Amino acid sequence: MTPQPDVISTDILILGSGGAGLFAALHAHDTDPSLHITVAVKGLLGKCGCTRMVQGGYNVALAEGDSAERHFMDTITGGKWLPDQELAWTLVNKAIERIHELENELGCFFDRNADGTLHQKAFAGQTFDRTVHKGDLTGIEIINRLAEQVWARKIHRLEEHRAIELIPSADGPRIAGVLMIDLRSGQYRLVRAKAVLLATGGGPTMYKFHTPSGDKSCDGLAMALRAGLGLRDMEMVQFHPTGLLAGSDTRMTGTVLEEGLRGAGGYLLNGRRERFMHNYDPRGERATRDVVSRGIYAEMRAGRTSPNGGVYIQMSHLGPDKVRKQFKGMVERCGDCGFDLAGGLVEVVPTAHYMMGGVVFNPDCSTEWPGLFAAGEDTGGVHGANRLGGNGVANSTVFGGIAGDSMAVWVRGKALVDVDQARLQQAIAAAERPFAHPGGDLHALRERLWDCMWDDAGIVRDEAGLKRAAATLEALHQELESIGVADGNRAYNLTWHDWLNLDSLIHVSKAIVSAALAREDSRGAHFREDYPDVRDLENSWFSVMRLHNGDMQLTRQPVSFTRVRPGESILLEDEAQA
């Protein structure tokens, strides 16, 4: 007999408690304190999610000589002319408002200069030092303050609740609620809501080396795919150039060593202890993330590697005491793995870090489903082909706040709608499927997924590898369908959730590979060795992937150059040269 869910109701349901989710909750509450607002999170509020892991900082144009227009041009050119320009314009302008909100209303303490102004450090790919930070642990500062403010308000929480399906209304494709699993009991729970925010974050953990924690499995994107929603720019997966490489026997491998290390003047050395980045780009180590990742990968393919198969980062030439003071968190992280960042060499490898692609959404965070909103790394279009370091947490907080404002207005005068009972029962049956099969080796399947995506759909791609990846993913999905969960106890059944994680990751991996096969040129994070050139910027298009009857379907849509065209600039000549 199919288990039946508990049912609870709320005005606004927010999926995720990172920067986007918590900002949305606060803005919705401040807009209308009478609303019943619920934040659902896979772990514990304030203790999980990618925003908490942000090290580098928050891009915002504050300093004399900088401007929102300059930040905008850096974002558009860094994104290789694929960003939605209205979304990027919203990002760079609202970031100014949001950083003051973080400081003055939420109580964030960011680093300051001697004159009391906010300190802004250098990040790669930008023409101005505009990254506001709290040492090298900026995300912890932001999430701690956001969580405190949420706890201080009458905002409801569903902790250790996993969202598994967006449930439409009985009368058409609009949101009626979300099916969830209470991890503590294994009980299904249907949360009916007038408005839902998809803010679960990305998490490209389908790659061998990845920065997010293992519980991040692209659940939001997988749910959006299964709901038939369009995902744009899915071929654009960002690899951070400097993931800690400490061997295969530690989960510290893949975690980020922040971009500020290279911004401050850190060197990358190959296995021969030679600097190499100037062989690939005149900006050297301060080139954009995609360029540096490919430079490192080229050294790896040529066999010029460190003992664990990567390269080295060196900071000692800047002065060990200065490094210890400026990058305390990074020095301690490396020390935990036996490396001396301040005085020696640390092994690094490119590591899957961020999904530029995601749900197609509007500047007010609405989507094609009425009542369903999206913000943060679940969305596509803000960054185009490449995200500038420091634009990620700005994206989450800017659009999270907008989403909260929009949802609070949307729900006025609206009632809960009836759910599509057939879709609800289908979703429960799909989640129950593993209990109908004998147990299998999920870990081995996960490792095959890692190898497939790293080798054939990673930093450097070609047609043969992508077709091989597509075939492998199909085989892995079929194999997953035959693997079950031996233990039928649903309470804290981590094997069951490993199965669900893999299902989400394989769905999203198929979208990545399909989009990468369709883009027969190279843009930003997407590099095709068989099509290495950037083609036809004037006629740029972005991909939109949909899942239809089990198959990925892609459409190409033209980029709208609403503010600036390729080869042009909105900066005055003296600004551009400054």
XYZ file of C-alpha atoms in Angstrom:
578
model
C 0.000 0.000 0.000
C 1.355 3.436 -0.973
C 2.110 5.564 2.115
C 0.035 8.702 2.443
C 1.497 12.079 3.427
C 0.737 14.290 6.356
C -0.638 17.615 5.125
C 0.239 21.038 6.477
C -0.428 24.488 5.019
C 1.386 27.796 4.841
C 1.138 31.035 2.881
C 4.740 31.018 1.632
C 7.007 27.982 1.491
C 10.719 28.616 1.015
C 12.869 25.654 -0.041
C 16.405 26.253 1.191
C 18.064 28.254 3.954
C 21.043 29.785 2.181
C 21.396 33.456 1.393
C 18.477 33.416 -1.055
C 16.072 31.527 1.183
C 16.746 33.465 4.387
C 16.694 36.859 2.679
C 13.383 35.905 1.070
C 11.917 34.920 4.428
C 12.974 38.198 6.049
C 11.741 40.377 3.190
C 8.401 38.565 2.956
C 7.900 38.914 6.720
C 8.853 42.598 6.717
C 6.480 43.249 3.809
C 3.582 41.538 5.602
C 4.206 40.288 9.178
C 0.793 38.574 9.219
C 1.887 35.981 6.654
C 2.532 32.381 7.654
C 6.026 31.784 6.265
C 7.795 28.424 6.395
C 11.441 27.711 5.598
C 12.174 24.070 4.763
C 15.753 22.855 4.756
C 17.416 19.497 4.154
C 19.695 20.001 7.173
C 19.602 22.531 10.015
C 18.846 26.189 9.468
C 22.035 28.244 9.631
C 24.279 25.176 9.554
C 24.060 23.959 5.961
C 23.935 25.241 2.394
C 26.511 26.784 0.090
C 26.277 30.412 1.242
C 27.720 29.431 4.609
C 30.739 28.015 2.771
C 31.501 31.268 0.911
C 35.046 32.342 1.651
C 35.978 35.118 -0.735
C 33.345 37.786 -0.454
C 30.634 39.920 -2.001
C 31.058 42.024 -5.154
C 29.629 45.518 -4.933
C 30.580 48.857 -6.478
C 31.224 51.151 -3.527
C 34.716 52.601 -3.865
C 35.657 55.887 -5.490
C 36.308 55.279 -9.168
C 34.151 52.181 -9.299
C 30.537 52.139 -10.483
C 27.574 49.848 -11.023
C 28.145 50.351 -14.747
C 31.705 49.063 -14.475
C 30.539 46.092 -12.399
C 27.882 45.434 -15.049
C 30.399 45.443 -17.897
C 32.711 43.087 -15.986
C 29.752 40.748 -15.427
C 28.645 40.807 -19.069
C 32.108 40.381 -20.574
C 33.052 37.778 -17.962
C 29.866 35.895 -18.878
C 30.894 36.000 -22.562
C 27.824 38.014 -23.564
C 25.370 35.289 -22.526
C 23.926 36.848 -19.329
C 20.406 38.215 -19.322
C 21.305 41.892 -19.196
C 18.283 42.951 -17.158
C 19.091 40.341 -14.522
C 22.749 41.441 -14.478
C 21.716 45.107 -14.211
C 19.458 44.246 -11.273
C 22.334 42.357 -9.639
C 24.909 45.141 -9.765
C 22.540 47.905 -8.676
C 20.652 46.049 -5.943
C 23.947 44.735 -4.530
C 24.726 48.277 -3.355
C 21.444 48.428 -1.465
C 21.843 44.909 -0.131
C 25.367 45.366 1.303
C 24.122 48.300 3.388
C 21.191 46.173 4.513
C 23.586 43.409 5.558
C 25.669 45.851 7.579
C 23.182 48.282 9.009
C 20.046 46.175 9.464
C 21.360 42.640 9.902
C 24.566 43.421 11.787
C 27.258 41.921 9.546
C 30.807 42.962 10.437
C 32.922 43.179 7.314
C 36.608 44.097 7.194
C 37.391 47.821 7.018
C 40.189 50.106 5.950
C 41.984 52.405 8.389
C 39.690 55.281 7.358
C 36.576 53.264 8.256
C 35.477 52.436 4.716
C 34.754 48.853 3.761
C 37.840 46.976 2.613
C 37.447 45.560 -0.891
C 39.938 43.066 -2.230
C 40.962 41.948 -5.695
C 39.179 39.068 -7.386
C 40.013 37.609 -10.789
C 38.273 38.808 -13.938
C 37.375 42.246 -12.579
C 38.663 45.682 -13.447
C 38.275 47.016 -9.918
C 38.895 45.727 -6.382
C 35.268 45.472 -5.233
C 34.978 42.310 -3.130
C 33.699 43.075 0.381
C 34.633 40.358 2.871
C 35.027 39.165 6.438
C 38.544 37.759 6.326
C 38.263 34.633 4.217
C 35.119 33.342 5.969
C 32.527 35.794 4.628
C 29.697 33.290 4.233
C 29.684 32.303 7.900
C 29.285 35.954 8.885
C 26.374 36.487 6.498
C 24.498 33.279 7.332
C 24.950 33.678 11.096
C 23.404 37.139 11.017
C 20.589 36.087 8.667
C 19.759 33.045 10.793
C 19.653 35.165 13.964
C 17.121 37.496 12.366
C 14.956 34.616 11.135
C 14.989 33.012 14.586
C 13.945 36.357 16.100
C 10.798 36.497 13.975
C 7.732 34.284 13.814
C 9.029 32.422 10.791
C 8.307 28.705 10.872
C 10.924 26.050 10.162
C 10.857 22.539 8.776
C 14.375 21.314 9.450
C 15.698 17.997 8.156
C 12.973 17.974 5.531
C 13.861 17.010 1.981
C 11.795 18.385 -0.918
C 11.269 15.714 -3.571
C 8.570 17.028 -5.937
C 6.810 20.227 -6.974
C 3.102 19.431 -6.983
C 0.924 21.377 -9.427
C -2.682 22.356 -8.963
C -5.513 20.148 -10.123
C -6.580 22.698 -12.746
C -3.306 23.405 -14.514
C 0.421 24.073 -14.260
C 0.559 26.342 -11.238
C 2.080 25.523 -7.877
C -0.128 23.956 -5.234
C 2.465 22.561 -2.859
C 5.610 20.505 -2.379
C 6.008 16.870 -1.382
C 8.683 16.400 1.264
C 10.253 13.671 3.378
C 10.879 14.204 7.085
C 14.381 12.698 7.368
C 13.924 12.021 11.072
C 10.899 9.745 10.642
C 10.780 8.995 6.929
C 7.209 10.296 6.852
C 5.988 11.944 3.651
C 4.677 15.442 4.186
C 2.712 17.536 1.702
C 3.144 21.251 2.311
C 0.385 23.222 0.617
C 1.314 26.827 -0.132
C 0.070 29.853 -2.034
C 3.607 30.652 -3.155
C 6.778 28.555 -3.219
C 10.380 29.715 -3.578
C 12.869 27.345 -5.161
C 16.148 28.247 -3.431
C 17.766 24.883 -2.762
C 21.093 25.912 -4.312
C 23.094 24.086 -6.936
C 25.778 21.630 -5.933
C 27.554 19.983 -8.886
C 28.578 16.954 -6.859
C 28.308 14.713 -9.932
C 31.992 15.528 -10.589
C 34.943 13.674 -9.056
C 36.312 16.888 -7.526
C 33.639 19.215 -6.135
C 33.398 21.991 -3.576
C 29.894 21.544 -2.087
C 29.173 19.070 0.683
C 27.834 15.682 -0.313
C 24.225 16.466 0.658
C 24.065 19.030 -2.141
C 22.660 17.124 -5.092
C 20.886 19.618 -7.393
C 17.492 18.580 -6.011
C 15.850 21.864 -6.990
C 16.981 21.610 -10.604
C 15.908 17.967 -10.773
C 12.461 18.831 -9.410
C 12.160 21.662 -11.943
C 13.097 19.287 -14.775
C 10.540 16.695 -13.717
C 7.919 19.462 -13.510
C 8.605 20.367 -17.144
C 10.137 23.752 -16.373
C 12.816 25.171 -18.655
C 16.457 25.285 -17.487
C 18.820 27.631 -19.312
C 22.616 27.552 -19.740
C 22.951 24.066 -18.262
C 26.208 23.433 -20.127
C 27.815 26.159 -18.017
C 29.324 24.453 -14.963
C 32.015 26.479 -13.242
C 35.185 24.862 -11.999
C 37.055 26.747 -9.305
C 40.755 26.559 -10.192
C 42.072 25.876 -6.699
C 40.390 23.038 -4.866
C 42.459 21.496 -2.103
C 44.028 18.232 -3.280
C 44.837 16.097 -0.254
C 44.374 12.606 -1.670
C 41.399 10.327 -2.227
C 41.064 9.271 1.409
C 39.760 12.605 2.723
C 36.611 14.574 1.992
C 38.679 17.742 2.314
C 39.805 17.115 -1.278
C 37.889 19.462 -3.562
C 37.136 22.127 -0.957
C 37.978 25.628 -2.141
C 41.098 27.629 -1.495
C 39.647 31.028 -2.150
C 40.258 33.236 -5.147
C 41.669 35.988 -2.974
C 44.878 33.948 -2.744
C 45.530 34.505 -6.432
C 44.122 38.018 -6.243
C 46.696 38.832 -3.545
C 49.536 37.611 -5.766
C 49.702 33.855 -5.222
C 51.566 31.782 -7.798
C 50.505 28.557 -9.468
C 53.373 26.131 -10.071
C 53.359 22.865 -11.993
C 55.071 19.677 -10.841
C 58.408 21.078 -12.002
C 57.895 24.071 -9.665
C 57.483 26.398 -12.691
C 54.914 29.176 -13.018
C 52.798 28.394 -16.073
C 49.671 30.570 -16.242
C 51.322 33.271 -18.371
C 51.665 30.589 -21.053
C 47.857 30.532 -21.259
C 46.753 34.109 -20.547
C 48.556 37.454 -20.120
C 46.666 38.006 -16.849
C 48.397 34.936 -15.414
C 46.919 33.695 -12.157
C 44.383 36.536 -12.153
C 42.635 35.396 -15.308
C 38.993 34.295 -14.998
C 38.190 30.988 -13.368
C 37.494 29.162 -16.623
C 40.845 30.187 -18.099
C 42.855 29.263 -15.003
C 41.037 25.931 -14.664
C 41.892 25.041 -18.266
C 45.501 26.109 -17.743
C 45.828 23.787 -14.747
C 44.051 20.986 -16.589
C 46.467 21.354 -19.514
C 49.433 20.924 -17.167
C 47.756 17.857 -15.678
C 47.176 16.305 -19.093
C 50.808 16.974 -20.005
C 51.933 15.082 -16.908
C 53.512 18.104 -15.180
C 51.774 17.393 -11.899
C 52.250 17.343 -8.149
C 52.348 13.964 -6.311
C 48.539 13.701 -6.081
C 48.044 14.637 -9.731
C 47.366 18.374 -9.526
C 49.543 21.488 -9.313
C 50.780 23.718 -6.488
C 49.786 27.112 -5.133
C 52.518 29.157 -3.468
C 51.993 32.135 -1.143
C 55.292 32.204 0.800
C 56.839 34.881 -1.437
C 54.295 37.353 -0.023
C 55.627 36.803 3.500
C 54.407 33.990 5.768
C 53.256 36.316 8.550
C 51.204 38.403 6.127
C 49.603 35.269 4.669
C 48.728 33.916 8.138
C 47.075 37.195 9.070
C 45.262 37.830 5.784
C 44.125 34.251 5.131
C 43.733 32.738 8.580
C 40.933 30.372 7.583
C 42.783 29.099 4.528
C 46.014 28.569 6.462
C 44.137 26.514 9.076
C 42.266 24.504 6.436
C 45.522 23.587 4.696
C 47.187 22.844 8.032
C 44.459 20.315 8.842
C 45.578 18.384 5.751
C 49.296 18.646 6.425
C 50.043 21.581 4.117
C 51.775 24.859 5.045
C 50.043 27.529 2.975
C 51.983 30.403 4.535
C 55.471 28.984 4.081
C 55.335 26.066 1.678
C 53.429 24.600 -1.246
C 49.853 23.318 -1.310
C 48.500 20.894 -3.907
C 45.393 22.080 -5.781
C 43.114 20.844 -8.569
C 40.176 22.425 -10.446
C 36.973 21.529 -8.632
C 33.324 21.710 -9.717
C 31.953 24.696 -7.893
C 28.884 26.460 -9.270
C 26.027 25.999 -11.718
C 25.595 29.070 -13.900
C 22.565 27.354 -15.417
C 19.189 26.948 -13.796
C 15.475 27.712 -13.934
C 14.395 30.395 -16.386
C 13.112 33.261 -14.237
C 12.173 36.927 -14.403
C 13.707 39.945 -12.616
C 10.901 39.737 -10.016
C 11.878 36.047 -9.452
C 8.645 34.669 -10.905
C 8.732 31.606 -13.184
C 6.456 30.144 -15.836
C 4.395 28.403 -13.133
C 2.161 30.955 -11.365
C 3.022 31.038 -7.678
C 6.428 29.405 -8.150
C 9.398 31.710 -7.649
C 13.122 31.004 -7.866
C 16.318 32.689 -6.649
C 20.003 31.986 -6.172
C 21.870 29.078 -7.709
C 18.639 27.337 -8.733
C 18.265 30.010 -11.438
C 19.970 30.665 -14.764
C 20.704 33.803 -16.729
C 22.450 36.081 -14.240
C 25.995 34.923 -14.949
C 25.864 33.587 -18.497
C 28.880 31.467 -19.400
C 31.032 32.351 -16.413
C 30.395 33.679 -12.896
C 32.775 36.241 -11.479
C 34.023 35.250 -8.047
C 32.081 37.343 -5.515
C 28.976 37.588 -7.715
C 27.483 34.380 -6.286
C 26.542 35.533 -2.796
C 25.505 38.881 -4.273
C 23.173 36.997 -6.610
C 21.628 34.989 -3.765
C 21.024 37.909 -1.442
C 19.863 40.336 -4.150
C 17.319 38.018 -5.731
C 16.367 36.366 -2.445
C 15.230 39.740 -1.154
C 13.365 40.475 -4.392
C 11.660 37.074 -4.218
C 10.462 37.745 -0.670
C 8.999 41.089 -1.683
C 7.350 39.578 -4.767
C 5.828 36.593 -2.972
C 4.387 38.719 -0.183
C 2.544 40.771 -2.800
C 1.556 37.728 -4.873
C -0.260 35.888 -2.069
C -2.517 38.805 -1.137
C -6.137 37.800 -1.566
C -5.244 34.336 -2.849
C -6.404 31.019 -1.439
C -4.716 27.636 -1.390
C -5.524 25.591 -4.495
C -6.288 21.881 -4.739
C -3.340 19.644 -5.557
C -3.164 17.301 -8.525
C -3.726 14.034 -6.668
C -2.455 11.902 -9.543
C 0.865 13.771 -9.602
C 1.120 13.511 -5.838
C 0.641 9.742 -5.885
C 3.098 9.361 -8.774
C 5.720 11.280 -6.797
C 5.265 9.092 -3.711
C 5.433 5.936 -5.825
C 8.671 7.140 -7.450
C 10.282 7.782 -4.055
C 9.123 4.356 -2.836
C 10.653 2.531 -5.808
C 13.985 1.649 -4.099
C 12.181 -0.348 -1.420
C 10.886 -2.752 -4.085
C 14.384 -3.881 -5.156
C 17.273 -5.634 -3.401
C 20.141 -3.511 -2.147
C 23.107 -2.727 -4.376
C 26.387 -0.834 -4.442
C 25.393 2.815 -4.649
C 28.933 3.950 -3.858
C 30.350 2.196 -6.918
C 27.623 3.743 -9.073
C 28.430 7.174 -7.662
C 32.115 6.755 -8.496
C 31.241 5.818 -12.064
C 29.134 8.970 -12.284
C 32.081 11.025 -10.977
C 34.455 9.525 -13.541
C 31.974 9.924 -16.385
C 31.328 13.628 -15.743
C 34.954 14.509 -14.914
C 36.460 12.708 -17.904
C 33.833 13.315 -20.586
C 31.782 16.397 -19.578
C 34.209 18.390 -17.473
C 36.720 21.175 -18.036
C 37.544 20.218 -21.650
C 34.899 18.581 -23.838
C 34.451 17.178 -27.332
C 31.698 15.449 -29.277
C 32.995 11.918 -28.767
C 33.373 12.352 -25.012
C 29.955 13.972 -24.606
C 28.247 11.209 -26.575
C 30.075 8.685 -24.442
C 28.875 10.536 -21.325
C 25.276 10.534 -22.575
C 25.375 6.759 -23.087
C 26.998 6.193 -19.694
C 24.412 8.352 -17.926
C 21.572 6.423 -19.533
C 23.128 3.158 -18.403
C 23.684 4.490 -14.883
C 20.075 5.647 -14.650
C 18.791 2.234 -15.706
C 21.113 0.561 -13.213
C 19.951 2.884 -10.433
C 16.344 1.892 -11.173
C 17.267 -1.729 -10.454
C 19.165 -1.016 -7.236
C 17.149 -0.935 -4.070
C 17.484 -0.115 -0.405
C 17.862 -3.208 1.725
C 16.679 -1.593 4.968
C 12.967 -0.784 4.878
C 13.130 1.475 7.932
C 12.601 4.998 6.626
C 13.808 6.925 9.687
C 17.222 8.486 8.949
C 17.659 5.983 6.148
C 20.771 7.525 4.596
C 21.002 4.831 1.912
C 17.547 5.833 0.704
C 18.639 9.463 0.532
C 21.848 8.482 -1.251
C 19.610 6.831 -3.848
C 17.488 9.977 -4.160
C 20.656 12.099 -4.412
C 21.937 9.992 -7.287
C 18.588 10.182 -9.058
C 18.707 13.982 -8.904
C 22.346 14.142 -9.995
C 21.843 11.857 -12.980
C 18.806 13.851 -14.140
C 20.769 17.098 -13.995
C 23.884 15.509 -15.536
C 21.803 14.513 -18.554
C 20.743 18.141 -18.977
C 24.367 19.317 -18.736
C 25.569 16.830 -21.352
C 22.678 17.468 -23.756
C 23.230 21.230 -23.608
C 27.002 20.809 -24.007
C 26.533 18.673 -27.129
C 24.301 21.332 -28.680
C 26.744 24.228 -28.157
C 29.296 23.790 -30.915
C 31.527 26.641 -29.871
C 33.415 27.584 -26.723
C 32.077 30.106 -24.230
C 33.415 30.678 -20.724
C 33.121 27.520 -18.651
C 32.067 25.477 -21.699
C 35.168 24.606 -23.730
C 34.875 22.333 -26.731
C 38.264 21.060 -27.896
C 36.704 20.297 -31.291
C 35.184 23.815 -31.470
C 37.700 25.954 -29.541
C 36.637 29.352 -30.890
C 34.032 31.763 -29.587
C 31.560 32.126 -32.435
C 29.277 34.889 -33.619
C 28.823 37.007 -30.491
C 26.330 39.248 -32.312
C 23.957 36.313 -32.723
C 24.461 34.759 -29.294
C 21.881 32.264 -28.119
C 21.260 30.437 -24.884
C 20.008 26.899 -24.432
C 16.784 25.951 -22.657
C 16.448 22.302 -21.629
C 13.173 20.579 -20.823
C 12.365 17.018 -19.839
C 9.496 15.701 -21.968
C 8.319 12.088 -21.777
C 11.678 11.082 -20.338
C 13.763 12.766 -23.050
C 15.791 15.982 -22.888
C 14.596 18.561 -25.399
C 16.624 21.669 -26.209
C 15.587 24.962 -27.744
C 17.850 27.870 -28.644
C 16.752 31.377 -27.718
C 18.492 34.592 -28.784
C 20.222 36.703 -26.153
C 18.551 40.119 -25.903
C 21.194 42.850 -25.810
C 18.937 45.271 -23.982
C 21.694 47.564 -22.678
C 24.921 46.908 -24.558
C 25.978 44.941 -27.641
C 29.176 42.935 -28.175
C 32.124 45.197 -28.863
C 30.425 48.174 -27.201
C 30.498 49.531 -23.661
C 28.215 51.624 -21.491
C 31.297 53.180 -19.876
C 32.625 56.531 -20.979
C 36.069 56.346 -22.551
C 37.850 57.786 -19.502
C 35.987 55.346 -17.215
C 36.966 52.376 -19.365
C 40.640 53.380 -19.223
C 40.678 54.098 -15.477
